[in-house]
Coordinates of C-alpha atoms in Angstrom, one line a residue:
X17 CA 105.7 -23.0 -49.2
X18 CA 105.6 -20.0 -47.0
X19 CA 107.3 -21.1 -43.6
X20 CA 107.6 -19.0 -40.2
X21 CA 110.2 -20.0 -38.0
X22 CA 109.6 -18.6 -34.8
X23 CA 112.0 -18.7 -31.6
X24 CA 112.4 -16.3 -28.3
X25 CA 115.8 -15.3 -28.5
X26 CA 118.7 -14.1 -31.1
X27 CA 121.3 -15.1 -28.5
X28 CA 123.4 -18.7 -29.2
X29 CA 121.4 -21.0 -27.5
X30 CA 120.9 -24.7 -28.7
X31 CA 117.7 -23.9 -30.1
X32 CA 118.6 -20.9 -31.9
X33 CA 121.6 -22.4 -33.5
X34 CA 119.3 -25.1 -34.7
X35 CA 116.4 -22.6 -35.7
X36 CA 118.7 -20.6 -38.2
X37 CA 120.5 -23.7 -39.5
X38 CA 117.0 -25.5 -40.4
X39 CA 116.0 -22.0 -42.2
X40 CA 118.9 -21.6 -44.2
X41 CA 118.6 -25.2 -45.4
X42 CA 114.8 -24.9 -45.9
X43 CA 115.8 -21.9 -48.2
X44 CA 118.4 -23.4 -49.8
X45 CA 115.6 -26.0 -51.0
X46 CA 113.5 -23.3 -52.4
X47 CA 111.5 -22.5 -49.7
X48 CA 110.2 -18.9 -48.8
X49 CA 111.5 -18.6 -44.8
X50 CA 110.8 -16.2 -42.6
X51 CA 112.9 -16.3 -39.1
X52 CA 111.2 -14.4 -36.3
X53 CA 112.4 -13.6 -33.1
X54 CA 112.7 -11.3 -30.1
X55 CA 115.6 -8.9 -30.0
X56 CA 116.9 -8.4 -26.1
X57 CA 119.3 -6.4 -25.0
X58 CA 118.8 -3.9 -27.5
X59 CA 119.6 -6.8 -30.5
X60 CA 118.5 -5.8 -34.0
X61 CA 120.0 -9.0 -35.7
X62 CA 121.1 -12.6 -34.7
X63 CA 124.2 -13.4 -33.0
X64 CA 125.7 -14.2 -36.8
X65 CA 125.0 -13.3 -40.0
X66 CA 121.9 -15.8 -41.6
X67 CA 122.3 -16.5 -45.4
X68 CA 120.3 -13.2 -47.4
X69 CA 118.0 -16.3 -48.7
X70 CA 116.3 -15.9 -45.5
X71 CA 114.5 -13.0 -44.1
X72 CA 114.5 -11.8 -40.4
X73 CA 112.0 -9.9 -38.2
X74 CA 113.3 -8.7 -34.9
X75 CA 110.6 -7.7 -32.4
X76 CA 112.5 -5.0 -30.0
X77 CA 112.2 -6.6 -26.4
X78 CA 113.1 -3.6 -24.3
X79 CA 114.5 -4.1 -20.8
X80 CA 112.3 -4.5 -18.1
X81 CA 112.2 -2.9 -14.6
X82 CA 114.9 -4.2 -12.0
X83 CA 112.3 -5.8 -9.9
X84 CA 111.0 -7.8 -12.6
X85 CA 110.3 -11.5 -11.9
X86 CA 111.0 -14.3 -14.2
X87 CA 107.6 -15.0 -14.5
X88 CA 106.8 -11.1 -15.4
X89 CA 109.2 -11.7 -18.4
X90 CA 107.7 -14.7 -19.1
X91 CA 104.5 -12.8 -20.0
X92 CA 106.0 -10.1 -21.2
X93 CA 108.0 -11.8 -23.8
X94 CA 105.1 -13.9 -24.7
X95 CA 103.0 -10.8 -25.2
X96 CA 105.4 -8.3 -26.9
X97 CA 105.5 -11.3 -29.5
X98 CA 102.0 -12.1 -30.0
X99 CA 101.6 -8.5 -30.9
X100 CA 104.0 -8.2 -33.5
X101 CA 103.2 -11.6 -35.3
X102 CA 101.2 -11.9 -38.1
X103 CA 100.8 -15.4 -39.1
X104 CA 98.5 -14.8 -42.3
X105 CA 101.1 -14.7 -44.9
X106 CA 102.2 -18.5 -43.8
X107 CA 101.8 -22.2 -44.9
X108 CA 103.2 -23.4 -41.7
X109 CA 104.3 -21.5 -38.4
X110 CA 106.9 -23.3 -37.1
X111 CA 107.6 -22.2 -33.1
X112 CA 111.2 -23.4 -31.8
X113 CA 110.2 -22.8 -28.0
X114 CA 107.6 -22.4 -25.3
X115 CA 107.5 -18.2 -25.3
X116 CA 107.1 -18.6 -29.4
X117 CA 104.3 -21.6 -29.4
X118 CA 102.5 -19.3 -26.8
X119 CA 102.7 -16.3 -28.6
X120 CA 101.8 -17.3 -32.4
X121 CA 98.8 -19.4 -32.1
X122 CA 98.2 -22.4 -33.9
X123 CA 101.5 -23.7 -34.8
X124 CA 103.9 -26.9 -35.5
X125 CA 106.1 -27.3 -31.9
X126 CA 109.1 -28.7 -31.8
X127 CA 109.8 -30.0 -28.5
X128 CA 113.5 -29.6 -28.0
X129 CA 113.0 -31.3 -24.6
X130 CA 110.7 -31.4 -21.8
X131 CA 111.7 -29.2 -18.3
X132 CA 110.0 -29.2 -15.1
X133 CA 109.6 -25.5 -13.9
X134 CA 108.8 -24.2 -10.0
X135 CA 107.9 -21.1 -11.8
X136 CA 104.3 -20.8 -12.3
X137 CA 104.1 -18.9 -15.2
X138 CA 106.8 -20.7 -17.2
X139 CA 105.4 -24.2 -15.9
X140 CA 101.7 -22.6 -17.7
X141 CA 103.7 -21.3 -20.6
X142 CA 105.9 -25.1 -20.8
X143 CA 102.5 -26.8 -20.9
X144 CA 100.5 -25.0 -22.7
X145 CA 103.0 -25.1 -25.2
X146 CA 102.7 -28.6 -25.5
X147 CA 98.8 -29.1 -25.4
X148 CA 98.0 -26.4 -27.8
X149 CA 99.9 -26.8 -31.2
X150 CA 98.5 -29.2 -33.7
X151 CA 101.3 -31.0 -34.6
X152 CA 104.7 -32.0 -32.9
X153 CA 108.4 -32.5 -33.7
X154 CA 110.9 -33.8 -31.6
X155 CA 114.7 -34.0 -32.1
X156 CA 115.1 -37.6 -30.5
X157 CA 113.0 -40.6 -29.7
X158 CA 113.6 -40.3 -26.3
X159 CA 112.4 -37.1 -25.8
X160 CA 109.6 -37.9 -28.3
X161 CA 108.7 -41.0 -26.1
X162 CA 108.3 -38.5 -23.4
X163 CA 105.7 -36.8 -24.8
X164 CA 103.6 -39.5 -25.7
X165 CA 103.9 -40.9 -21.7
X166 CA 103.4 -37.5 -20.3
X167 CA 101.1 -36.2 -22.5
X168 CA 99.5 -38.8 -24.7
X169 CA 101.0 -36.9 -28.2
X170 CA 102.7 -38.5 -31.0
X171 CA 105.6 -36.8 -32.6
X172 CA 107.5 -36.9 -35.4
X173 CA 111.5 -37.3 -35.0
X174 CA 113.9 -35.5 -36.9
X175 CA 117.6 -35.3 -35.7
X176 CA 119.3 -32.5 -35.7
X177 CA 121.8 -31.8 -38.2
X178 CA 125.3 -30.4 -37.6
X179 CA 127.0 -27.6 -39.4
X180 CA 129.8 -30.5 -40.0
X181 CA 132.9 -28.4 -42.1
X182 CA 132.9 -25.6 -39.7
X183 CA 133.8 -27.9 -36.6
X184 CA 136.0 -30.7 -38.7
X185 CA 138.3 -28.6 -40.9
X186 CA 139.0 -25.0 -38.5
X187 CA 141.8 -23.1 -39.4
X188 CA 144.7 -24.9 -37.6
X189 CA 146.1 -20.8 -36.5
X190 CA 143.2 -20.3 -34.7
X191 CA 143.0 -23.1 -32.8
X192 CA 146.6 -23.5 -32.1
X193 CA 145.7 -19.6 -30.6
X194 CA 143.6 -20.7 -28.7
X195 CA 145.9 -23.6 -26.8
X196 CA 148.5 -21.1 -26.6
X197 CA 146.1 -18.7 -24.7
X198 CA 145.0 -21.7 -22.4
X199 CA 147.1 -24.8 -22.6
X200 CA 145.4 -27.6 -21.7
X201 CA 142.0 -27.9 -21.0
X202 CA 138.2 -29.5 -20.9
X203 CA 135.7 -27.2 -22.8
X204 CA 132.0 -27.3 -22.1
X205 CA 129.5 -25.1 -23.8
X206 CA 126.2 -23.7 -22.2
X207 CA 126.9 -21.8 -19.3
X208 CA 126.4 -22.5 -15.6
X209 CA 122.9 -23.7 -14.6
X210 CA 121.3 -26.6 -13.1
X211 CA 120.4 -28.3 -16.4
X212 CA 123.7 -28.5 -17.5
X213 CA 124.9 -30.3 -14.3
X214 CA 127.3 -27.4 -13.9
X215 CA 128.4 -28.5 -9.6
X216 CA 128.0 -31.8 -10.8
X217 CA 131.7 -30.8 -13.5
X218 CA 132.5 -28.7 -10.7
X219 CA 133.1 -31.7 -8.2
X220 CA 134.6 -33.6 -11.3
X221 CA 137.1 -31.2 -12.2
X222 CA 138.6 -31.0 -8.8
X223 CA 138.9 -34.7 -8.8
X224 CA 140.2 -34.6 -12.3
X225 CA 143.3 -31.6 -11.1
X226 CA 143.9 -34.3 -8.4
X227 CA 146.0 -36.2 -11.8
X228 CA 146.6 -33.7 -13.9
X229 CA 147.1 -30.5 -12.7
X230 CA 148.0 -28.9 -15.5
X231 CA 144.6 -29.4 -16.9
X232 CA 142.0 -26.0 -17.1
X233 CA 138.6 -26.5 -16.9
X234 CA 136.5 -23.8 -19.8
X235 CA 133.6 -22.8 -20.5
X236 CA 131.6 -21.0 -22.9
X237 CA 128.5 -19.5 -23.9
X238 CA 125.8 -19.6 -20.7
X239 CA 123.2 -16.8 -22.0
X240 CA 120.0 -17.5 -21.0
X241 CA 116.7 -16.0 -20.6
X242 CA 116.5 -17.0 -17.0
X243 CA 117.9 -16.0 -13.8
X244 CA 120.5 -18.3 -12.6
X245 CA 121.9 -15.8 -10.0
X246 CA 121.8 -18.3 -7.1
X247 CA 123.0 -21.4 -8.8
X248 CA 125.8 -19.2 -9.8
X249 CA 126.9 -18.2 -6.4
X250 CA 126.3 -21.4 -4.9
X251 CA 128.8 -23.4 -7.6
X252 CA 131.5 -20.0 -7.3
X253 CA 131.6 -20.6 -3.6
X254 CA 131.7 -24.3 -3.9
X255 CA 135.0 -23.4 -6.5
X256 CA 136.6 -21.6 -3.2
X257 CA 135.6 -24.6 -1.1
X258 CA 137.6 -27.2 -4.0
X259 CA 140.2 -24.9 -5.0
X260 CA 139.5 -24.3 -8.4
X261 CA 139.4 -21.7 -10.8
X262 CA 137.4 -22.3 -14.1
X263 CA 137.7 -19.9 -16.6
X264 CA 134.3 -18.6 -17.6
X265 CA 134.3 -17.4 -21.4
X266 CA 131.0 -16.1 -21.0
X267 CA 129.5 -15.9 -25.0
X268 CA 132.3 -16.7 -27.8
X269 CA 131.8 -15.2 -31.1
X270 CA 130.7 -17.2 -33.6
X271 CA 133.7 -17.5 -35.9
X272 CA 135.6 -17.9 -32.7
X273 CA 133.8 -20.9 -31.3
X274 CA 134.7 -24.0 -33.8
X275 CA 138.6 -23.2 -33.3
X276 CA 137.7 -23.0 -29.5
X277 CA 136.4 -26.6 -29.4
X278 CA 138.8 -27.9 -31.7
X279 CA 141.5 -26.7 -29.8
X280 CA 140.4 -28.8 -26.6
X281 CA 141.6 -31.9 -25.2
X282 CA 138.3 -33.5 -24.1
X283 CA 134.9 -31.9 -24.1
X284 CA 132.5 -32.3 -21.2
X285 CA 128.5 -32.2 -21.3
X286 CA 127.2 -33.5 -18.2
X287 CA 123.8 -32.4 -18.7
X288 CA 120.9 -33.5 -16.7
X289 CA 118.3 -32.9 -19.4
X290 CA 118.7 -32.6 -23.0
X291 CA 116.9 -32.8 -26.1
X292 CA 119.8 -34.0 -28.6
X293 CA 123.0 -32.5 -27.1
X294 CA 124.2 -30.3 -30.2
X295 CA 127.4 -28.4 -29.0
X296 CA 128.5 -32.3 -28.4
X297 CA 128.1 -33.2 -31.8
X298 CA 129.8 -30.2 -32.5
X299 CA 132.4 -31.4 -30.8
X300 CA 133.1 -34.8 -32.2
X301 CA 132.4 -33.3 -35.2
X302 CA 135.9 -31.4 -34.5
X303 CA 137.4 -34.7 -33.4
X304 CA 137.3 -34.4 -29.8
X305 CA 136.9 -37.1 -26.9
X306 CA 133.8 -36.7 -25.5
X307 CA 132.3 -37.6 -22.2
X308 CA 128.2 -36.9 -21.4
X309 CA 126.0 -37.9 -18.5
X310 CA 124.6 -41.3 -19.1
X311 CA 120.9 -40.6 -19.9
X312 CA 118.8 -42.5 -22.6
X313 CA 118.8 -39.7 -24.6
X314 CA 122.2 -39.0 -24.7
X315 CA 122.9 -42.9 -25.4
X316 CA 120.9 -42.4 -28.0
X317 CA 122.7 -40.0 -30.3
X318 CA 125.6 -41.0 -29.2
X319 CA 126.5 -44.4 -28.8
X320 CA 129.4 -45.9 -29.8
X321 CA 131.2 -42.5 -30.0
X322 CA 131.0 -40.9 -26.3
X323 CA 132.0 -41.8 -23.2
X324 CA 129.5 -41.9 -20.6
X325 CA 129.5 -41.2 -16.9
X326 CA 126.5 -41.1 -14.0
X327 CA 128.2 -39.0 -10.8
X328 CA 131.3 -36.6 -10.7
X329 CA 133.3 -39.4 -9.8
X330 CA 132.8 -41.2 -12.3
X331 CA 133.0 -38.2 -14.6
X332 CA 136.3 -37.4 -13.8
X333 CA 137.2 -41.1 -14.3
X334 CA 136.4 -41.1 -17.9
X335 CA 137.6 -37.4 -18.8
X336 CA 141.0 -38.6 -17.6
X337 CA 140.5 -41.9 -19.3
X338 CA 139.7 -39.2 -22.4
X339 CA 143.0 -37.2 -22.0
X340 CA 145.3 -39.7 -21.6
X341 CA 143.9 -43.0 -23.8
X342 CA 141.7 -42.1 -26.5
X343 CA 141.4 -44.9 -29.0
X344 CA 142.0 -43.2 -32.1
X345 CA 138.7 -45.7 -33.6
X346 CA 136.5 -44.0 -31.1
X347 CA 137.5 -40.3 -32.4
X348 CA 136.7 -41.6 -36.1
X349 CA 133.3 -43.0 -34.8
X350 CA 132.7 -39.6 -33.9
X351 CA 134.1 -38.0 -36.9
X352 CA 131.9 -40.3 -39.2
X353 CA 128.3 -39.8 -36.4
X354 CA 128.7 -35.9 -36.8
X355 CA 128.9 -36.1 -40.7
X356 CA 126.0 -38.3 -40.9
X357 CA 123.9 -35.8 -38.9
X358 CA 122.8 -33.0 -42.0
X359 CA 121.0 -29.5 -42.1
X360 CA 120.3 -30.5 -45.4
X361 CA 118.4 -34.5 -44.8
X362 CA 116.7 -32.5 -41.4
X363 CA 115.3 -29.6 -44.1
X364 CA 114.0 -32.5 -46.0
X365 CA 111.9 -34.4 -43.6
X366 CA 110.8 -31.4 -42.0
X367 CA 109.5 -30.6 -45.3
X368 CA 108.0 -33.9 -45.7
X369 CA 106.5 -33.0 -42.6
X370 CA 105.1 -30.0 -43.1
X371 CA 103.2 -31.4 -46.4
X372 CA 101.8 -34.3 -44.8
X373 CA 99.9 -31.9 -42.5
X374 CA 98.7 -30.4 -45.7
X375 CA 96.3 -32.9 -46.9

C-alpha cells in the first residue's frame, strides 16, 4: 500500500513526533510511506533523522512579510502545500493536521484534538478540516467522543504509541549532565501558550518554591506555528510579579531530550486541551512522577499512573506530594502504561484501518 503522510511542520511538535514515528513503523511493516511536510525557517529535513525506509518531501515555506497575520499564514501555508502535492501516486493520504487536511484534498484526518480558534481563518481551516475528509482517526475516546457530539462523525481510536527504550534506558552520563547543569527541577515540554496552561504552572511554581526552594522550574521545546507574543509577555511579567525565574530551554535536540526528562524530579503537563498527552508518556516512560490537569482525557490515558490536579493550587500540592513521596508502585504503573503504548500495535490498526476503507 502506497501511504502519504502529510503534516504542516518539520519542527518537534506532538503531532510531528507522532507523524514520523507511525511512518517508520508503517515502513517497517512493508509499507511504501511517503512523509510530506512544509519546511519553515529555511528547513530542508525534519528535526531528526527518519529511518531511510521512509521517503521525505519538504515543500520550502519561505518567510513571510513582517506584517503578516496569522490568518495570512494560515492561507499561505495551506496553499504553498496544495500546490506541491500530488496525491495520485497514493492508496491513502493520510493528513496529521488542519493546514495538511486543507491542503491535500480528500484524505484520512486524524484529529489530534479539537481547538476553538478567534482567528477566522484558522477557525475555517479547523472546521473544514473536520467536515471534509472521508474518514477519521482519533488518538483517544475522549476526543473521539467529541467529534461525534460536536460534529455528528464517528471515528476510529488508535492510541498513540511511545518510542519506549529511548525514554526508559537513557544513558545515565547524560542525564546525570543534565542535573549537574540544573539541580533540581520540574520539566514540562511544549512551550508557553495558553493550551498548555503555561500561567496556570506559573502560579504553581511560585507556590511550590514556597517549600522547596531549591527546586527549578524547566521547560522545553515551545515551537509553534502561531504567535504567542502576548501570552508570552503577559506570563514573563507575571514571573516579576511572583518572583520567579524559569529557565526556558526553548527547542532541545532530539538526542538531548530523553536524558533531559529522565533527569527530572517530577514532570508537569497542566494542559487545558489535549489530544493524548505524548511528552507525558514520555515521561513515565523515563520513570518520572507525573502530575496533569484533571481532564477526561487525560484520565483517560493515564489513570492509575499520574497525579492529577484542577487549579495551581492544587497543582503545586501534588508536584510536591511528587518530589517528596512518590510510591515507588505508582512509578512502575507508569513504567509498565508507557511500554504497553507501541509504534508498532498503532502501525497495525492504522493499517487495519486503512484496508477497511478499501472495500
Amino acid at each position: 500500500m502506497k501511504i502519504a503522510l502529510v503534516s504542516y511542520s518539520t519542527k518537534p511538535r506532538g503531532g510531528v513526533v507522532h507523524t514520523l514515528a507511525l511512518a517508520e513503523a508503517l515502513a517497517a511493516a512493508g509499507e511504501d510511506v511517503t512523509v510530506w511536510s512544509l519546511g519553515r525557517g529555511g528547513d530542508s529535513g525534519f528535526f531528526r533523522a527518519v529511518a531511510p525506509d521512509v521517503r521525505v518531501r519538504i515543500v520550502p515555506f519561505r518567510e513571510g512579510p513582517v506584517d503578516e497575520t496569522v490568518g495570512e499564514r494560515i492561507l499561505r501555508s495551506i496553499a504553498t502545500l496544495r500546490d506541491a502535492f500530488d496525491p495520485s501516486p497514493y492508496d491513502v493520504v493520510h493528513a496529521q493536521d488542519c493546514i495538511s487536511a486543507n491542503a491535500v484534498g480528500r484524505c484520512v484526518r486524524t484529529v489530534h484534538h479539537l481547538d476553538h480558534f478567534t482567528t477566522p481563518e484558522l477557525a475555517a481551516c479547523h472546521e473544514r478540516a473536520i467536515v471534509e475528509p472521508y474518514a477519521h482517526i482519533c488518538v483517544s475516546r475522549s476526543v473521539a467522543d467529541e467529534l461525534a457530539e460536536g460534529w455528528g462523525l464517528a471515528a476510529e481510536v488508535i492510541p498513540n504509541g511511545v518510542a519506549y527504550d529511548r525514554f526508559a534506558t537513557t544513558d545515565p552520563a547524560a542525564r546525570d549532565a543534565w542535573r549537574a547543569r540544573l539541580g533540581r527541577y520540574v520539566l514540562t515540554v511544549g512551550g508557553i501558550e495558553p493550551r498548555k496552561g503555561s500561567l496556570d504552572l506559573l502560579e504553581a511554581y511560585a507556590l511550590l518554591r514556597a517549600e522547596h526552594p531549591d527546586v527549578r522550574l524547566v521547560i522545553a521545546g515551545g515551537e509553534t506555528l502561531f504567535d504567542y507574543r502576548d501570552y508570552r509577555g503577559r506570563w514573563e511579567t507575571r514571573a516579576a510579579e511572583l518572583g520567579v525565574e524559569p529557565l526556558v530551554l526553548g527547542q532541545v535536540s532530539d538526542p538531548d531530550l530523553p536524558p533531559l526528562v529522565a533527569a527530572a524530579a517530577a514532570f508537569a503537563f497542566p494542559s487545558a486541551k489535549e489530544g493524548f498527552g505524548l511528552a507525558a508518556m514520555e515521561a513515565l516512560a523515563a520513570g518520572v512522577p507525573l502530575v496533569v490537569r484533571d481532564l477526561p482525557v487525560l484520565r483517560e490515558v493515564f489513570t492509575p499512573a499520574a497525579r492529577f490536579a484542577t487549579t495551581p493550587h492544587s497543582l503545586a500540592t501534588e508536584l510536591a506530594t511528587a518530589l517528596t513521596t512518590e510510591a515507588p508502585a505508582r512509578r512502575a504503573a507508569g513504567q509498565e502504561l508507557a511500554a504497553h503504548h507501541t509504534w508498532h500495535t498503532a502501525a497495525q490498526h492504522h493499517l487495519t484501518f486503512y484496508h477497511s476503507l478499501q472495500r
